PDB file of N, CA and C in Angstrom:
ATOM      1  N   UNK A   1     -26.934  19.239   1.426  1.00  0.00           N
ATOM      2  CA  UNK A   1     -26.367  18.146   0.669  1.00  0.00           C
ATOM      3  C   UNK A   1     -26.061  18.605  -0.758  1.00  0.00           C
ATOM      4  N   UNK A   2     -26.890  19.183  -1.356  1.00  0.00           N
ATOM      5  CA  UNK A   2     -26.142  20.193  -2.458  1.00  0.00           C
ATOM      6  C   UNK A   2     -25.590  20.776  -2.841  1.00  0.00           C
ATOM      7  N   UNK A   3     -24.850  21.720  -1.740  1.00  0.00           N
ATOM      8  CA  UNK A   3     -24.500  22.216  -1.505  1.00  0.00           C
ATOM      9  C   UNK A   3     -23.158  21.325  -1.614  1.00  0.00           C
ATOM     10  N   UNK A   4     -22.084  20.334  -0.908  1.00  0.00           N
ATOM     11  CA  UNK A   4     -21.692  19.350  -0.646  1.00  0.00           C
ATOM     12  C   UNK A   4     -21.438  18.758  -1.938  1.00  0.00           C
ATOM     13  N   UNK A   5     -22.471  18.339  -2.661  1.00  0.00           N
ATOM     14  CA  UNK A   5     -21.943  17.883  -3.901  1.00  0.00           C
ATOM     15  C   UNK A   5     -21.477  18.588  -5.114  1.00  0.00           C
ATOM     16  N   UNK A   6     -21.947  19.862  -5.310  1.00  0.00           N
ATOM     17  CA  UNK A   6     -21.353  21.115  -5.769  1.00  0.00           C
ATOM     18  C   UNK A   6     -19.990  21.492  -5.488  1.00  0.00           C
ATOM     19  N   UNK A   7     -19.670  21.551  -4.270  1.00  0.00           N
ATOM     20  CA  UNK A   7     -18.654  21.653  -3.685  1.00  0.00           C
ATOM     21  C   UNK A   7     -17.311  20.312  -4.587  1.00  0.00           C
ATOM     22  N   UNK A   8     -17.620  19.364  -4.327  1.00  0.00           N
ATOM     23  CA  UNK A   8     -17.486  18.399  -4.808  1.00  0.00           C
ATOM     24  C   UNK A   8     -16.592  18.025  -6.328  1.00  0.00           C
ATOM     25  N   UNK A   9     -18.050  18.874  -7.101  1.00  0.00           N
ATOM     26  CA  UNK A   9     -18.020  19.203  -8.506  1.00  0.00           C
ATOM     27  C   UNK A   9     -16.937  19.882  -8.383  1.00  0.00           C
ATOM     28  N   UNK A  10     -16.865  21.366  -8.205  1.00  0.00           N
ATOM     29  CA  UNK A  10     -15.446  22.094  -7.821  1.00  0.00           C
ATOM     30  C   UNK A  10     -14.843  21.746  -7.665  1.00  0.00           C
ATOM     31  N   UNK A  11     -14.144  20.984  -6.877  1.00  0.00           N
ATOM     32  CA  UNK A  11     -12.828  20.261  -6.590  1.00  0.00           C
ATOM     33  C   UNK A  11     -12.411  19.766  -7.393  1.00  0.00           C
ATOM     34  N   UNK A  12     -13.682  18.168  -8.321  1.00  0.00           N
ATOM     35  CA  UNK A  12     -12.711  17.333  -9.150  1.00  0.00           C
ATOM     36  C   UNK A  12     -12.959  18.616 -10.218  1.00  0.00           C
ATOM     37  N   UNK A  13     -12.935  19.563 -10.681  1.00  0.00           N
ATOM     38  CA  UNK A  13     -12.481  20.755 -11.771  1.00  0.00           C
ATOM     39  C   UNK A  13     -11.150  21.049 -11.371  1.00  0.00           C
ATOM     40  N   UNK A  14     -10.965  21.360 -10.531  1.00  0.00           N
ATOM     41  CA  UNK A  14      -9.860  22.009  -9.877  1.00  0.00           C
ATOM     42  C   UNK A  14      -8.874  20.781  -9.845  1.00  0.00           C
ATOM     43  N   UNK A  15      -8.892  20.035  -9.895  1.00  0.00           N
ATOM     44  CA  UNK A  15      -7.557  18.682  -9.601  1.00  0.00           C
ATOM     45  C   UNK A  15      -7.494  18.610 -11.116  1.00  0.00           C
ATOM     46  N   UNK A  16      -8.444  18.603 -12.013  1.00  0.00           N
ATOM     47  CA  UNK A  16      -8.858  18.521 -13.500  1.00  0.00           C
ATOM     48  C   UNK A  16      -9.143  16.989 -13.722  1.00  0.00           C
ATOM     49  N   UNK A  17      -9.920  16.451 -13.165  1.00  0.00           N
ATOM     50  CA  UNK A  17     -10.028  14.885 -13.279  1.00  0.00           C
ATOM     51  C   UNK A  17     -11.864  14.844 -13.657  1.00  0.00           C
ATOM     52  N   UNK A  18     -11.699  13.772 -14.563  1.00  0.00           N
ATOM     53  CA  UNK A  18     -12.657  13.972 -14.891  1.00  0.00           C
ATOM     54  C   UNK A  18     -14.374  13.579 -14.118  1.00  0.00           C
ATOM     55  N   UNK A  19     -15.141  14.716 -14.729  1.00  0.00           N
ATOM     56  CA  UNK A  19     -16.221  14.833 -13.814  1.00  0.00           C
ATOM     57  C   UNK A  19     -17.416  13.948 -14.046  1.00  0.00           C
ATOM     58  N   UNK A  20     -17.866  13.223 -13.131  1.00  0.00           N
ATOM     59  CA  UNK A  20     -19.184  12.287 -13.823  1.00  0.00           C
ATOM     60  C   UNK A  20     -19.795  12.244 -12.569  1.00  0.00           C
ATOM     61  N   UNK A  21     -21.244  11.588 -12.527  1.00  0.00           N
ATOM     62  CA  UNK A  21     -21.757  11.299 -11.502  1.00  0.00           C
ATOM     63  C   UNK A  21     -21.232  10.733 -10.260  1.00  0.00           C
ATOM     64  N   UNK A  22     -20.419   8.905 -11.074  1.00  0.00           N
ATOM     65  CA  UNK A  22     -19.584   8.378 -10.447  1.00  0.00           C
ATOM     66  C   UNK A  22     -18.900   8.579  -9.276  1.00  0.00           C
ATOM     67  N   UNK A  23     -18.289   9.408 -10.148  1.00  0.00           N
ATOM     68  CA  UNK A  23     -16.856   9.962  -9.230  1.00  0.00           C
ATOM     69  C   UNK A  23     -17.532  11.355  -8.566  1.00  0.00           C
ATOM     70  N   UNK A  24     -18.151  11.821  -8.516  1.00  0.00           N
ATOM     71  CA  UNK A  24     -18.817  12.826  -7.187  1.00  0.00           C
ATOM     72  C   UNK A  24     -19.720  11.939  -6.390  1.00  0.00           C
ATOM     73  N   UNK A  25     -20.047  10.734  -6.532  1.00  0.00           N
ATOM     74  CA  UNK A  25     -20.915  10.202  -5.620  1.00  0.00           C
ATOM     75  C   UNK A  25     -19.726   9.278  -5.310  1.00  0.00           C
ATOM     76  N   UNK A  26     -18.883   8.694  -5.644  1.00  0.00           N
ATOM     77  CA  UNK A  26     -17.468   8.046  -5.058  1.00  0.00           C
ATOM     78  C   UNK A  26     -16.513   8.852  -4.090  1.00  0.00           C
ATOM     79  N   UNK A  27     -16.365  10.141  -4.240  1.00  0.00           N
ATOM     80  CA  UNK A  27     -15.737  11.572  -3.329  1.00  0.00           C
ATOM     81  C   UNK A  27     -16.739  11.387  -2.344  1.00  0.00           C
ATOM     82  N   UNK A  28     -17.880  11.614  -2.421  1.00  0.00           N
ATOM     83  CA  UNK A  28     -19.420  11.958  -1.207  1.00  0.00           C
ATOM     84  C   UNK A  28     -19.125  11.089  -0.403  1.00  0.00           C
ATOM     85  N   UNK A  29     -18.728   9.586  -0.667  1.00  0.00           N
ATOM     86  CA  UNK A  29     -18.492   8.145   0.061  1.00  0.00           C
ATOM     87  C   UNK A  29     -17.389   8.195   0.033  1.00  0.00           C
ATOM     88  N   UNK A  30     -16.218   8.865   0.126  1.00  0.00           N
ATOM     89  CA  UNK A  30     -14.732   8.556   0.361  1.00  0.00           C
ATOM     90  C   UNK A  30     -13.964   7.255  -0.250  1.00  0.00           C
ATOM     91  N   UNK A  31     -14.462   7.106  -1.553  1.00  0.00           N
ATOM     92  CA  UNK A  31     -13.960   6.248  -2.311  1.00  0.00           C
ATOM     93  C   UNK A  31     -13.417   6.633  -3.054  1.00  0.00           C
ATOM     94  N   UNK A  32     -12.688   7.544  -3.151  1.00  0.00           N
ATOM     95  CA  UNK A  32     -11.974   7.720  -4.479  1.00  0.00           C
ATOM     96  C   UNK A  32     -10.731   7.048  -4.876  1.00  0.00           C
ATOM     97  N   UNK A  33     -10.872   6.476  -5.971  1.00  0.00           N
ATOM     98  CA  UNK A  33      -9.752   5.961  -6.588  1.00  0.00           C
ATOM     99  C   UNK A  33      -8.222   6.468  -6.819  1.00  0.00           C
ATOM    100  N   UNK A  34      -7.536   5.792  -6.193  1.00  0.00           N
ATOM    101  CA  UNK A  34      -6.255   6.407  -6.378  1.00  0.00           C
ATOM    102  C   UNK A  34      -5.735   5.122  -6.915  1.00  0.00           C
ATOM    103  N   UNK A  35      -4.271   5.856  -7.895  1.00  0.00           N
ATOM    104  CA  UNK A  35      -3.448   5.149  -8.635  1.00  0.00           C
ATOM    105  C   UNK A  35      -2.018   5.150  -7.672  1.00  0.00           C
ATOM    106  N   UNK A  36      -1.490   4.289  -8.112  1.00  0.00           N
ATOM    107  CA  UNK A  36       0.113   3.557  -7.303  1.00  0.00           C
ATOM    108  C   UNK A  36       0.706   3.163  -8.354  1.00  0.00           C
ATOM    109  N   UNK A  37       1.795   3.872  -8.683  1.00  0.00           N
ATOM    110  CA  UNK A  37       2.777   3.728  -9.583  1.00  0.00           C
ATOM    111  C   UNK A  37       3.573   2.317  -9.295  1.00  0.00           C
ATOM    112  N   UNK A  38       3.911   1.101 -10.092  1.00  0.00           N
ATOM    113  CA  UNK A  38       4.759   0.040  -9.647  1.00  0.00           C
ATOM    114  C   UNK A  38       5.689   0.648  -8.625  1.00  0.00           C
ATOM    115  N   UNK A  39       6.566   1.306  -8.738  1.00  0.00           N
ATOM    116  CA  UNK A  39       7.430   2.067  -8.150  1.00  0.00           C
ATOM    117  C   UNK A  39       7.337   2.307  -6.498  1.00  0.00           C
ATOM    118  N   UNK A  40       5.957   2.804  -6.744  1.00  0.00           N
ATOM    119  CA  UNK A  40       5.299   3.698  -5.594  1.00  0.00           C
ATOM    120  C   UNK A  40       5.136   2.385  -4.530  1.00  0.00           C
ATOM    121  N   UNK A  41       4.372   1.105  -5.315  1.00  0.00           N
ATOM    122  CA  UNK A  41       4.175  -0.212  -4.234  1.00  0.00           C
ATOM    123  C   UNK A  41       5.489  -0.895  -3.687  1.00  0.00           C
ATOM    124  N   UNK A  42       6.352  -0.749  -4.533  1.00  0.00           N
ATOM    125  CA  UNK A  42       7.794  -1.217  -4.811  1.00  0.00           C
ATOM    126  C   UNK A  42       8.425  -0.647  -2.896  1.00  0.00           C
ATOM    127  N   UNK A  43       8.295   0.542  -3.201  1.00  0.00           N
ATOM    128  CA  UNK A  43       9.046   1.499  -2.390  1.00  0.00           C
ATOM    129  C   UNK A  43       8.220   1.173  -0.875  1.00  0.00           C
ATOM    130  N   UNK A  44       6.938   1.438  -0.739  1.00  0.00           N
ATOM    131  CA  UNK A  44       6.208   1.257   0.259  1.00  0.00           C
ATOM    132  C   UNK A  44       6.203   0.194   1.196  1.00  0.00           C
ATOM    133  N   UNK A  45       6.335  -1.124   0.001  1.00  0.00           N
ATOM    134  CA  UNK A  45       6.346  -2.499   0.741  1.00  0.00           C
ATOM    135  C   UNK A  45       7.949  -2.651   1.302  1.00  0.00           C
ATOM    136  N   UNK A  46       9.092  -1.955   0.575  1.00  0.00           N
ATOM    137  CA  UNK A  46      10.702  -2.461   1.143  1.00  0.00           C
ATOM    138  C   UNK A  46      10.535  -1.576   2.550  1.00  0.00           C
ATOM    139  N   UNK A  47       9.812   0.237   2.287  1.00  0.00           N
ATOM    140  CA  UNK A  47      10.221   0.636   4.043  1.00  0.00           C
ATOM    141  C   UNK A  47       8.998   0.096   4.797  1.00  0.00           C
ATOM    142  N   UNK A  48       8.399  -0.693   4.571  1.00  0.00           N
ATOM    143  CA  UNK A  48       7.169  -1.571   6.105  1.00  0.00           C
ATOM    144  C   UNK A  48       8.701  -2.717   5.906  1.00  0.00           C
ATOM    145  N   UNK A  49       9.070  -2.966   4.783  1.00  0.00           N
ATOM    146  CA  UNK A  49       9.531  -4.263   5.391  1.00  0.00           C
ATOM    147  C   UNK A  49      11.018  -4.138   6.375  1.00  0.00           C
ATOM    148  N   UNK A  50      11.338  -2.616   5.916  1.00  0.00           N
ATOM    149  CA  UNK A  50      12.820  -2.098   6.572  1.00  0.00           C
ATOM    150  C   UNK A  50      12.403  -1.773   8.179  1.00  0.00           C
ATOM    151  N   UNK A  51      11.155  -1.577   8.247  1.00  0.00           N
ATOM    152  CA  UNK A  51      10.472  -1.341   9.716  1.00  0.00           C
ATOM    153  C   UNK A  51      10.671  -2.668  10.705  1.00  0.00           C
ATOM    154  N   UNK A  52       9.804  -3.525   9.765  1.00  0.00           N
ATOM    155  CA  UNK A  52       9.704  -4.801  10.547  1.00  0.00           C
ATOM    156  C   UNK A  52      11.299  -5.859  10.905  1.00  0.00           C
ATOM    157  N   UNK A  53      11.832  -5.577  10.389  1.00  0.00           N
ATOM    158  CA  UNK A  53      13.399  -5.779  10.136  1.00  0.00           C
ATOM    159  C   UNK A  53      13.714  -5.519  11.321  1.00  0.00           C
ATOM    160  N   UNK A  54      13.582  -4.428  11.326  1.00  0.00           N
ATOM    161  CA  UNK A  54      14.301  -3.564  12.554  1.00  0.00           C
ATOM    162  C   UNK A  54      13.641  -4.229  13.905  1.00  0.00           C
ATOM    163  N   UNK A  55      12.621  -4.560  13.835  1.00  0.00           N
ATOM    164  CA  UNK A  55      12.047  -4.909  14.942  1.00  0.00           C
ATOM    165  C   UNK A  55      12.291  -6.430  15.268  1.00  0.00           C
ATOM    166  N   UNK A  56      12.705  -7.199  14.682  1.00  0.00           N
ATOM    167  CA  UNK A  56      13.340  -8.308  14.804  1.00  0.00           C
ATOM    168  C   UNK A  56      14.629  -8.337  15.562  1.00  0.00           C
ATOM    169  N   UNK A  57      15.025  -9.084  16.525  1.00  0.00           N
ATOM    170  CA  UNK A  57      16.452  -9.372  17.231  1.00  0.00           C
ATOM    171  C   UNK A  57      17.496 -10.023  16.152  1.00  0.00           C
ATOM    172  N   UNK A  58      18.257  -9.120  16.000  1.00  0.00           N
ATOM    173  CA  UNK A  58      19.944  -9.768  15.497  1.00  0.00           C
ATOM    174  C   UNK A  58      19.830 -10.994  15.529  1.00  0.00           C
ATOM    175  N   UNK A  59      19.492 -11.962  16.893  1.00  0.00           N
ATOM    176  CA  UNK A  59      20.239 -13.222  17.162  1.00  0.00           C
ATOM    177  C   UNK A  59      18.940 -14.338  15.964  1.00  0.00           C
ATOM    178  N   UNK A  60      18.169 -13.733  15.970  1.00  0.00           N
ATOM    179  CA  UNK A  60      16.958 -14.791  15.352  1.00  0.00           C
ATOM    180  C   UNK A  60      17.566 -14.508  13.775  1.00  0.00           C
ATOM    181  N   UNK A  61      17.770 -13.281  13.175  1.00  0.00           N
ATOM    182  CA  UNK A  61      18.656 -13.060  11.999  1.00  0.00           C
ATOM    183  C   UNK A  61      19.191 -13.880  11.768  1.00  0.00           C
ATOM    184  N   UNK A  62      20.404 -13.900  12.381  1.00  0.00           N
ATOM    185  CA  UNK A  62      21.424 -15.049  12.365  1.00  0.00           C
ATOM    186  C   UNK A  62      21.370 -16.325  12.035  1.00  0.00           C
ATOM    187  N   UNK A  63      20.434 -17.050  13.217  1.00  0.00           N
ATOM    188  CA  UNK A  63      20.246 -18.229  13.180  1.00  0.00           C
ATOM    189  C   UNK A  63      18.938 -18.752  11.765  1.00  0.00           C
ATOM    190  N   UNK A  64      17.929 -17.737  11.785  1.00  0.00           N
ATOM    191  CA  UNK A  64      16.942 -18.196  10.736  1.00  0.00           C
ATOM    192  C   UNK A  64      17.988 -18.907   9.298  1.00  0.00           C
ATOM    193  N   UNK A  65      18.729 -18.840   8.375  1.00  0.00           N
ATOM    194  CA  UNK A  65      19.813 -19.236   7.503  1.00  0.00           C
ATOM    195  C   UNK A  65      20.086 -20.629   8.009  1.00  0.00           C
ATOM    196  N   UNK A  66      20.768 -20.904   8.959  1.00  0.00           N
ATOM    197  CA  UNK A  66      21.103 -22.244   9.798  1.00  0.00           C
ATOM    198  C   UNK A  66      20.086 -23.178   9.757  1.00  0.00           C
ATOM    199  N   UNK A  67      19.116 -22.720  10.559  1.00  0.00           N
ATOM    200  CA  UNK A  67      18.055 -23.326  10.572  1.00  0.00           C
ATOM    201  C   UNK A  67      17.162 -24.175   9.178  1.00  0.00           C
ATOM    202  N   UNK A  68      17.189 -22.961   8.330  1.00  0.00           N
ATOM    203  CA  UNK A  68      16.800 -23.350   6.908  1.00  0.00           C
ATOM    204  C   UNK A  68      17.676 -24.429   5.982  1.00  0.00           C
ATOM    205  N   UNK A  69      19.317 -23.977   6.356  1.00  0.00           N
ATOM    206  CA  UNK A  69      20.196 -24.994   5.677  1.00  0.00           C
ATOM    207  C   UNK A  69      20.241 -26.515   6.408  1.00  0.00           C
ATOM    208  N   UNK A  70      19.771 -26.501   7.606  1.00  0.00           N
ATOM    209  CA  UNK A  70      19.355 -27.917   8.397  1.00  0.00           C
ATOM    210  C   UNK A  70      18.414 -28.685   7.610  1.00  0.00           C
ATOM    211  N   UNK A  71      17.292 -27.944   7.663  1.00  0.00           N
ATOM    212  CA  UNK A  71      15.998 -28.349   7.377  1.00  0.00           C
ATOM    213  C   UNK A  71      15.793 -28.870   5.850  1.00  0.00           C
ATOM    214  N   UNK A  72      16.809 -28.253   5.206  1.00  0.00           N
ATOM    215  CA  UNK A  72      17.049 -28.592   3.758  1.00  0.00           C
ATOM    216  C   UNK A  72      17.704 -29.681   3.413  1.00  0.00           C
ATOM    217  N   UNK A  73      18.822 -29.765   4.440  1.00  0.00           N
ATOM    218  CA  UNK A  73      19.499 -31.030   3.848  1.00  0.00           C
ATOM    219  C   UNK A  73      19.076 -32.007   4.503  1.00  0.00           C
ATOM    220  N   UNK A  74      18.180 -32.095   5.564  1.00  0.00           N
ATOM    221  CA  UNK A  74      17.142 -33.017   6.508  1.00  0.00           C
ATOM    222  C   UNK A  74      16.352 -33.911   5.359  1.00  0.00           C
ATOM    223  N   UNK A  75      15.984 -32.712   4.608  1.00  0.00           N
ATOM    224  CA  UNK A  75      15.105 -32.912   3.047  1.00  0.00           C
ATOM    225  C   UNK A  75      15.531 -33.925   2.258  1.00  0.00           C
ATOM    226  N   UNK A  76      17.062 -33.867   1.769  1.00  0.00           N
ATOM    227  CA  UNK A  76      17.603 -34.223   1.236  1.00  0.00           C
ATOM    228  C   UNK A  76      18.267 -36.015   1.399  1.00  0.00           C
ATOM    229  N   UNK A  77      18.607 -36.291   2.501  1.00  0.00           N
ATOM    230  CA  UNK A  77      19.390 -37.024   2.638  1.00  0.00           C
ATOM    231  C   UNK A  77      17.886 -38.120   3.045  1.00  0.00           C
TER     232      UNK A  77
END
């Protein structure tokens, strides 16, 4: 196990991030903190959502719009 956390130590040197108890007992438990650039969430969430897209039928496409402009002026009147 010392061995392991030594190991550890080495690494966050080597990435150059800084070293504390914390964060070698957060690595030991596979917690390490990672950062996500706005960008990075930005990008991630449009291709799951370009996935799920795809997996949807054309014809429900279509009609979902219709449906909504019904339901709206249902609202309305």
């Amino acid at each position: 196990m010392r061995v392991k956390f030594y190991q550890i130590y080495q690494d966050l040197e080597l990435e150059e991030k800084i070293v504390s108890a914390r964060a070698i007992v957060n690595r030991y438990q596979g917690k390490d903190e990672t950062f996500k650039t706005l960008y990075n969430v930005f990008k991630e969430y449009n291709d799951n959502l370009e996935t799920r897209m795809k997996q949807i039928p054309n014809i429900q496409l279509k009609l979902t719009p219709d449906l909504f402009f019904l339901k709206y002026k249902k609202n309305i009147t």
